[in-house]
Coordinates of C-alpha atoms in Angstrom, one line a residue:
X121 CA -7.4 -4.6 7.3
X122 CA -8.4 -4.5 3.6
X123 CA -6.3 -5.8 0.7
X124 CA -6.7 -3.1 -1.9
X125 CA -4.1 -4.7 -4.4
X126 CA -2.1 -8.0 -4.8
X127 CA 0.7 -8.3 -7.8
X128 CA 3.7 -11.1 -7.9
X129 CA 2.8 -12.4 -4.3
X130 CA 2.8 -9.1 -2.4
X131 CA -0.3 -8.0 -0.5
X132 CA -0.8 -4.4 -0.1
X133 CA -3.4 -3.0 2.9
X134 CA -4.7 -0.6 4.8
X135 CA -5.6 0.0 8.0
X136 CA -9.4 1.9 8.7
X137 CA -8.8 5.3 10.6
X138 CA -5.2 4.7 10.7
X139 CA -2.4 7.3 12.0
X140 CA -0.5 9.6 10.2
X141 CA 1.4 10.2 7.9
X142 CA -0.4 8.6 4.7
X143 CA 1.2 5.1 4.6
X144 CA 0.2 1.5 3.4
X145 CA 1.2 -2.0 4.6
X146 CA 2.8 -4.6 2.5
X147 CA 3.4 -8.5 3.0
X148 CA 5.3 -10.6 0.8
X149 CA 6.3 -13.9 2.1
X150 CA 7.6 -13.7 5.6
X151 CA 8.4 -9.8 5.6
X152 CA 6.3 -7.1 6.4
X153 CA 6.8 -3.2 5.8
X154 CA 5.0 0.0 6.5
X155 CA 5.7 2.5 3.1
X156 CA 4.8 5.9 3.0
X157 CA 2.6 7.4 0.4
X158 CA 4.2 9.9 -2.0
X159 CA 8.1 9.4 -1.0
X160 CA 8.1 5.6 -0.6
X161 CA 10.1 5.6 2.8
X162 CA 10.2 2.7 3.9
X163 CA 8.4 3.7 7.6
X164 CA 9.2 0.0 9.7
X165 CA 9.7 -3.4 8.7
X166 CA 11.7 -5.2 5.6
X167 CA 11.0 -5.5 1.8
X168 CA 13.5 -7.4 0.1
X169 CA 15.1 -5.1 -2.3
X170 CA 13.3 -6.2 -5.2
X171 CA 9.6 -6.2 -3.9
X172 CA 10.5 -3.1 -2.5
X173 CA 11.3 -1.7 -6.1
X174 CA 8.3 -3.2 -7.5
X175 CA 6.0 -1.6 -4.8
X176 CA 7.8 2.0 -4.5
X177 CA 7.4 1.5 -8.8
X178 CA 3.7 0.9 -8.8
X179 CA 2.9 3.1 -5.6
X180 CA 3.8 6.0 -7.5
X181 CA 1.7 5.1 -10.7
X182 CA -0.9 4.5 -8.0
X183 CA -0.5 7.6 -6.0
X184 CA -3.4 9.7 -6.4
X185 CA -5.3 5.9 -6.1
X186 CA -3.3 5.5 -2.7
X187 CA -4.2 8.8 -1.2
X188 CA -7.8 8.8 -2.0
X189 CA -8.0 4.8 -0.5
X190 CA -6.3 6.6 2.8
X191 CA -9.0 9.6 2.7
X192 CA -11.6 7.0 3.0
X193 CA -10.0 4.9 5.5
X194 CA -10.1 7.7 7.5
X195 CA -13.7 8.2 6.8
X196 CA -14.3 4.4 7.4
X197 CA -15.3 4.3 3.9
X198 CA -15.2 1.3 1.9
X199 CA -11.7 0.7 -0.1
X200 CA -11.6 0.7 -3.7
X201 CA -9.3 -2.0 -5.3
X202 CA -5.7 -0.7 -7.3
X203 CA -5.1 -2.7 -10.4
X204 CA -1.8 -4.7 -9.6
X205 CA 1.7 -4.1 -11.3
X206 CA 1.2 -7.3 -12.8
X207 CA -1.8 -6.4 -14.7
X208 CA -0.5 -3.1 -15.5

């Protein structure tokens, strides 16, 4: 599974060819969450509150970025990287 961006200790991936709907996966520390792309639901697993702020934050500057990373997934396309919120 890719890493396509990694900002104040949280990893966020990708799966290749992954199922529906339009989702990433983020780890930070211990915890592990499935978010969804465009609404930020929170889809399984735990963020603490304030990594999950920071990713819903910079996963809707990053939207358009998200969505055309999970249109090549499905295409088995390589992953481009998204500039973390702590470069931003």
């Amino acid at each position: 599974m890719p890493t396509i961006s990694t900002f104040f200790g949280i990893s966020v991936r990708m799966f290749y060819n992954d199922h529906p709907p339009p989702h990433y996966h983020v780890a930070y520390g211990s915890h592990r969450a499935i978010v969804a792309i465009g609404s930020g639901a929170l889809l399984h697993g735990f963020l603490p509150a304030g990594a999950l702020r920071v990713v819903r934050e910079w996963a809707g500057r990053h939207e358009a970025e998200l969505l055309e990373n999970w249109e090549r997934a499905r295409m088995k396309a390589p992953l481009e990287r998204i500039q973390g919120a702590d470069q931003e």
